[in-house]
Amino acid sequence: MCHVCSISVKALISSQTFILKKEKNETGNHLLVPAAANMAADTDNSTKYFVREIEKNDGTVLKMKQCYVGDVGCVVWDAAIVLAKYLETKQFYDPSSGVNVWAGKRVVELGSGTGLVGLMAATLGAEVTVTDLEDLQTLLRLNIQENQALLSSGSVTAKVLKWGDDMSAFLPAPHYVLMADCLYYEQSIVPLVESLKVLSGPETCIICCYEQRTEGVNPKVERHFFELLQQNFSCEEIPSDKQDPEFSSPDIHILHIRREV
């Protein structure tokens, strides 16, 4: 799937290109493929929103409102699902053995869109700030309200952030910065990297998940991002066997990024 600035979300809905289910290919790997089974209508706002349900490992369900019409931030994309499910893998969260990396950690999500990734972290016990532009604040707050019952230990707050602007409201540096599918606008790459520099302290881990795309300007955008990033950061790619065993795809990458000291 491609993020295209001028794409019509209504057209995406009709083609169902972003509604996903798990399906194995001939090699036995799970892929994210089109399906309509897990999309539910929002009866309260049926003309504005539809709901995507994401089941957590404990059986509870995150219910994410998405907009019928809007920019790329108003729907749940593949990389957000892959990253959200990665956050609850056993290396981070395993109640049976008492492991919970997220408990009490300060987390900032960049380019939150619907807020899925940040909400997942909050349900696992993190103190999360989800951020995006002004026009996505209503959707973020709706989804926070919709999933309030799952926030028994963590918390989540929505704030406006335009990359490159003043970051003082998000300091001191968080323990984690989360970002899913933020590499799509050429003009946003420089301010994004500058924002990462400001947000990154000695202990900060940036977890970046992105879908590698081969069409249009996407390869150039990705190349520019990593060229700038390597000037100040080190990157570690997470192998598929460390990701969620069901929600992963060969063209979706997860990176741990740390500021070099």
Tab-separated table of C-alpha atoms in Angstrom:
chain	number	residue	atom	x	y	z
A	1	MET	CA	0.000	0.000	0.000
A	2	CYS	CA	1.196	3.503	-0.704
A	3	HIS	CA	0.648	6.693	1.212
A	4	VAL	CA	-0.187	9.265	-1.455
A	5	CYS	CA	-1.000	12.830	-0.433
A	6	SER	CA	-3.918	13.151	-2.822
A	7	ILE	CA	-5.391	9.697	-2.246
A	8	SER	CA	-9.074	9.518	-1.398
A	9	VAL	CA	-9.798	7.535	1.734
A	10	LYS	CA	-13.299	6.943	0.408
A	11	ALA	CA	-11.749	5.253	-2.629
A	12	LEU	CA	-9.597	3.130	-0.341
A	13	ILE	CA	-12.665	1.995	1.554
A	14	SER	CA	-14.428	0.914	-1.596
A	15	SER	CA	-11.435	-1.149	-2.681
A	16	GLN	CA	-10.801	-2.452	0.883
A	17	THR	CA	-7.055	-2.063	0.354
A	18	PHE	CA	-6.353	-1.253	3.985
A	19	ILE	CA	-8.573	-3.782	5.763
A	20	LEU	CA	-6.303	-6.623	6.798
A	21	LYS	CA	-6.378	-10.183	8.030
A	22	LYS	CA	-3.725	-12.772	8.758
A	23	GLU	CA	-2.970	-15.236	5.995
A	24	LYS	CA	-0.045	-17.583	5.400
A	25	ASN	CA	1.790	-17.644	2.087
A	26	GLU	CA	3.431	-20.693	0.551
A	27	THR	CA	6.488	-20.314	2.819
A	28	GLY	CA	4.376	-20.354	5.970
A	29	ASN	CA	4.957	-16.692	6.798
A	30	HIS	CA	2.039	-14.553	7.897
A	31	LEU	CA	1.200	-11.630	5.669
A	32	LEU	CA	-1.271	-8.799	6.063
A	33	VAL	CA	-3.793	-9.063	3.264
A	34	PRO	CA	-7.132	-7.414	2.350
A	35	ALA	CA	-10.191	-8.516	4.278
A	36	ALA	CA	-13.414	-6.934	5.470
A	37	ALA	CA	-14.253	-9.243	8.356
A	38	ASN	CA	-12.814	-7.095	11.125
A	39	MET	CA	-14.339	-3.765	10.137
A	40	ALA	CA	-17.363	-2.650	12.113
A	41	ALA	CA	-19.652	0.284	11.531
A	42	ASP	CA	-19.716	3.006	14.175
A	43	THR	CA	-23.437	3.325	14.795
A	44	ASP	CA	-23.075	6.619	16.645
A	45	ASN	CA	-21.149	8.362	13.890
A	46	SER	CA	-21.904	6.202	10.867
A	47	THR	CA	-21.512	9.061	8.413
A	48	LYS	CA	-18.046	10.015	9.733
A	49	TYR	CA	-16.333	6.999	11.237
A	50	PHE	CA	-15.901	3.263	10.939
A	51	VAL	CA	-14.166	1.067	13.524
A	52	ARG	CA	-11.167	-1.222	13.229
A	53	GLU	CA	-10.821	-3.749	16.046
A	54	ILE	CA	-7.327	-4.861	17.101
A	55	GLU	CA	-7.269	-7.807	19.498
A	56	LYS	CA	-4.573	-7.791	22.160
A	57	ASN	CA	-2.835	-10.918	23.433
A	58	ASP	CA	-4.965	-10.897	26.598
A	59	GLY	CA	-8.161	-11.045	24.537
A	60	THR	CA	-9.227	-7.438	25.088
A	61	VAL	CA	-9.885	-5.344	21.997
A	62	LEU	CA	-8.715	-1.894	20.986
A	63	LYS	CA	-11.488	-0.221	19.002
A	64	MET	CA	-10.032	2.346	16.635
A	65	LYS	CA	-12.254	4.870	14.945
A	66	GLN	CA	-11.185	5.749	11.403
A	67	CYS	CA	-12.498	8.479	9.131
A	68	TYR	CA	-14.334	7.830	5.894
A	69	VAL	CA	-12.820	10.957	4.388
A	70	GLY	CA	-9.489	12.561	5.216
A	71	ASP	CA	-5.723	12.494	4.807
A	72	VAL	CA	-3.447	9.487	5.330
A	73	GLY	CA	-3.466	9.883	9.114
A	74	CYS	CA	-7.133	9.053	9.542
A	75	VAL	CA	-6.920	5.279	9.003
A	76	VAL	CA	-4.944	2.413	10.559
A	77	TRP	CA	-2.050	1.372	8.316
A	78	ASP	CA	-0.175	-1.922	8.209
A	79	ALA	CA	2.983	-0.653	9.929
A	80	ALA	CA	0.965	0.653	12.879
A	81	ILE	CA	-0.534	-2.796	13.441
A	82	VAL	CA	2.864	-4.504	13.168
A	83	LEU	CA	4.413	-2.046	15.645
A	84	ALA	CA	1.493	-2.198	18.077
A	85	LYS	CA	1.676	-5.979	18.213
A	86	TYR	CA	5.464	-5.850	18.579
A	87	LEU	CA	5.049	-3.793	21.754
A	88	GLU	CA	3.317	-6.695	23.491
A	89	THR	CA	5.806	-9.412	22.509
A	90	LYS	CA	7.322	-11.274	25.462
A	91	GLN	CA	10.593	-9.333	25.402
A	92	PHE	CA	8.552	-6.293	26.458
A	93	TYR	CA	5.490	-7.691	28.171
A	94	ASP	CA	5.055	-11.141	29.705
A	95	PRO	CA	2.765	-11.154	32.751
A	96	SER	CA	3.441	-14.842	33.402
A	97	SER	CA	7.083	-14.094	34.182
A	98	GLY	CA	6.578	-10.608	35.614
A	99	VAL	CA	8.154	-8.780	32.654
A	100	ASN	CA	6.727	-5.361	31.812
A	101	VAL	CA	9.176	-2.980	30.183
A	102	TRP	CA	6.395	-0.438	29.595
A	103	ALA	CA	5.237	0.021	33.203
A	104	GLY	CA	5.714	3.666	34.164
A	105	LYS	CA	7.818	4.495	31.100
A	106	ARG	CA	7.408	7.893	29.450
A	107	VAL	CA	6.563	7.428	25.779
A	108	VAL	CA	6.011	9.900	22.935
A	109	GLU	CA	4.470	8.746	19.663
A	110	LEU	CA	5.129	10.843	16.564
A	111	GLY	CA	2.670	10.995	13.682
A	112	SER	CA	0.117	9.091	15.728
A	113	GLY	CA	-2.779	9.308	13.266
A	114	THR	CA	-5.513	7.210	14.879
A	115	GLY	CA	-3.360	6.658	17.980
A	116	LEU	CA	-3.238	2.849	17.796
A	117	VAL	CA	0.455	2.435	18.664
A	118	GLY	CA	0.406	4.870	21.564
A	119	LEU	CA	-2.811	3.412	22.922
A	120	MET	CA	-1.317	-0.086	22.846
A	121	ALA	CA	1.663	1.151	24.888
A	122	ALA	CA	-0.681	2.865	27.351
A	123	THR	CA	-2.730	-0.297	27.867
A	124	LEU	CA	0.534	-2.029	28.791
A	125	GLY	CA	1.282	0.535	31.510
A	126	ALA	CA	3.202	3.338	29.779
A	127	GLU	CA	2.618	7.056	30.303
A	128	VAL	CA	2.033	8.053	26.680
A	129	THR	CA	1.724	11.292	24.752
A	130	VAL	CA	0.318	10.766	21.260
A	131	THR	CA	1.066	13.594	18.835
A	132	ASP	CA	-0.016	14.760	15.415
A	133	LEU	CA	-1.208	17.860	13.601
A	134	GLU	CA	-4.182	19.914	14.755
A	135	ASP	CA	-6.619	18.363	12.276
A	136	LEU	CA	-6.125	14.886	13.781
A	137	GLN	CA	-6.662	15.871	17.417
A	138	THR	CA	-10.398	15.149	17.342
A	139	LEU	CA	-9.809	11.619	16.065
A	140	LEU	CA	-7.049	10.996	18.609
A	141	ARG	CA	-9.229	12.153	21.491
A	142	LEU	CA	-12.165	10.066	20.282
A	143	ASN	CA	-10.003	6.954	20.240
A	144	ILE	CA	-8.594	7.694	23.689
A	145	GLN	CA	-12.141	8.031	25.002
A	146	GLU	CA	-13.284	4.880	23.168
A	147	ASN	CA	-10.555	2.765	24.792
A	148	GLN	CA	-10.496	4.335	28.261
A	149	ALA	CA	-11.629	1.115	29.913
A	150	LEU	CA	-8.398	-0.620	28.844
A	151	LEU	CA	-6.171	1.983	30.527
A	152	SER	CA	-6.029	0.425	33.978
A	153	SER	CA	-2.399	1.294	34.732
A	154	GLY	CA	-1.026	3.522	31.952
A	155	SER	CA	-2.256	6.819	30.593
A	156	VAL	CA	-2.460	8.617	27.270
A	157	THR	CA	-2.742	12.287	26.329
A	158	ALA	CA	-3.080	13.849	22.873
A	159	LYS	CA	-1.041	16.929	21.953
A	160	VAL	CA	-0.447	18.934	18.802
A	161	LEU	CA	3.040	18.625	17.353
A	162	LYS	CA	4.363	19.786	14.023
A	163	TRP	CA	7.803	18.317	13.460
A	164	GLY	CA	10.527	20.922	13.716
A	165	ASP	CA	8.535	23.161	16.068
A	166	ASP	CA	9.311	23.814	19.734
A	167	MET	CA	9.647	20.486	21.599
A	168	SER	CA	9.962	21.823	25.145
A	169	ALA	CA	6.517	20.482	26.107
A	170	PHE	CA	7.783	16.938	25.491
A	171	LEU	CA	10.928	17.156	27.595
A	172	PRO	CA	12.686	15.777	29.546
A	173	ALA	CA	13.522	13.149	26.968
A	174	PRO	CA	11.132	10.177	27.049
A	175	HIS	CA	12.252	6.608	27.543
A	176	TYR	CA	10.755	5.647	24.183
A	177	VAL	CA	9.760	7.403	20.972
A	178	LEU	CA	7.394	5.422	18.760
A	179	MET	CA	6.757	6.082	15.072
A	180	ALA	CA	4.898	4.036	12.469
A	181	ASP	CA	4.856	4.864	8.756
A	182	CYS	CA	6.176	8.399	9.186
A	183	LEU	CA	8.403	8.296	6.090
A	184	TYR	CA	6.170	9.492	3.283
A	185	TYR	CA	6.454	13.259	2.717
A	186	GLU	CA	9.785	14.523	1.373
A	187	GLN	CA	9.313	17.933	2.988
A	188	SER	CA	8.817	16.362	6.431
A	189	ILE	CA	12.060	14.376	6.620
A	190	VAL	CA	14.406	17.149	7.790
A	191	PRO	CA	12.049	18.424	10.539
A	192	LEU	CA	11.339	14.826	11.588
A	193	VAL	CA	15.032	14.085	12.115
A	194	GLU	CA	15.500	17.395	13.919
A	195	SER	CA	12.638	16.509	16.240
A	196	LEU	CA	14.190	13.103	16.928
A	197	LYS	CA	17.444	14.813	17.888
A	198	VAL	CA	15.681	17.003	20.437
A	199	LEU	CA	13.606	14.160	21.877
A	200	SER	CA	16.487	11.701	22.209
A	201	GLY	CA	18.349	11.540	25.491
A	202	PRO	CA	21.099	9.073	26.431
A	203	GLU	CA	18.539	6.442	27.467
A	204	THR	CA	15.938	7.065	24.754
A	205	CYS	CA	15.094	4.249	22.359
A	206	ILE	CA	13.274	5.200	19.157
A	207	ILE	CA	11.228	2.337	17.752
A	208	CYS	CA	10.508	3.032	14.105
A	209	CYS	CA	8.312	0.825	11.955
A	210	TYR	CA	7.875	1.531	8.266
A	211	GLU	CA	6.653	-0.173	5.135
A	212	GLN	CA	9.330	-0.218	2.444
A	213	ARG	CA	7.843	1.017	-0.806
A	214	THR	CA	9.308	0.882	-4.281
A	215	GLU	CA	7.083	3.257	-6.242
A	216	GLY	CA	7.064	7.005	-6.800
A	217	VAL	CA	9.104	9.182	-4.453
A	218	ASN	CA	9.054	6.683	-1.585
A	219	PRO	CA	12.552	5.195	-2.149
A	220	LYS	CA	14.035	8.702	-2.309
A	221	VAL	CA	12.228	9.760	0.870
A	222	GLU	CA	13.406	6.693	2.771
A	223	ARG	CA	16.986	7.104	1.521
A	224	HIS	CA	17.022	10.765	2.587
A	225	PHE	CA	15.773	9.872	6.060
A	226	PHE	CA	18.462	7.270	6.663
A	227	GLU	CA	21.218	9.480	5.241
A	228	LEU	CA	20.315	12.183	7.763
A	229	LEU	CA	19.743	9.708	10.568
A	230	GLN	CA	23.152	8.054	10.329
A	231	GLN	CA	24.858	11.378	11.077
A	232	ASN	CA	23.703	11.243	14.706
A	233	PHE	CA	22.065	7.878	15.337
A	234	SER	CA	22.747	4.152	15.209
A	235	CYS	CA	20.118	1.708	13.951
A	236	GLU	CA	19.402	-1.926	14.693
A	237	GLU	CA	16.895	-3.807	12.559
A	238	ILE	CA	14.706	-6.254	14.482
A	239	PRO	CA	14.577	-9.722	12.877
A	240	SER	CA	11.206	-11.299	12.155
A	241	ASP	CA	11.646	-13.926	14.882
A	242	LYS	CA	11.626	-11.111	17.464
A	243	GLN	CA	8.393	-9.644	16.103
A	244	ASP	CA	4.853	-10.835	16.671
A	245	PRO	CA	4.695	-14.318	15.097
A	246	GLU	CA	1.438	-13.557	13.323
A	247	PHE	CA	1.523	-9.847	12.525
A	248	SER	CA	4.616	-9.300	10.414
A	249	SER	CA	5.501	-8.893	6.759
A	250	PRO	CA	8.792	-8.969	4.798
A	251	ASP	CA	8.322	-5.420	3.514
A	252	ILE	CA	7.579	-3.913	6.946
A	253	HIS	CA	10.678	-3.160	8.999
A	254	ILE	CA	11.124	-2.432	12.702
A	255	LEU	CA	14.202	-0.519	13.824
A	256	HIS	CA	15.617	0.394	17.214
A	257	ILE	CA	17.328	3.765	16.857
A	258	ARG	CA	19.556	5.394	19.469
A	259	ARG	CA	21.402	8.663	19.532
A	260	GLU	CA	25.165	8.227	19.386
A	261	VAL	CA	27.089	9.790	22.264
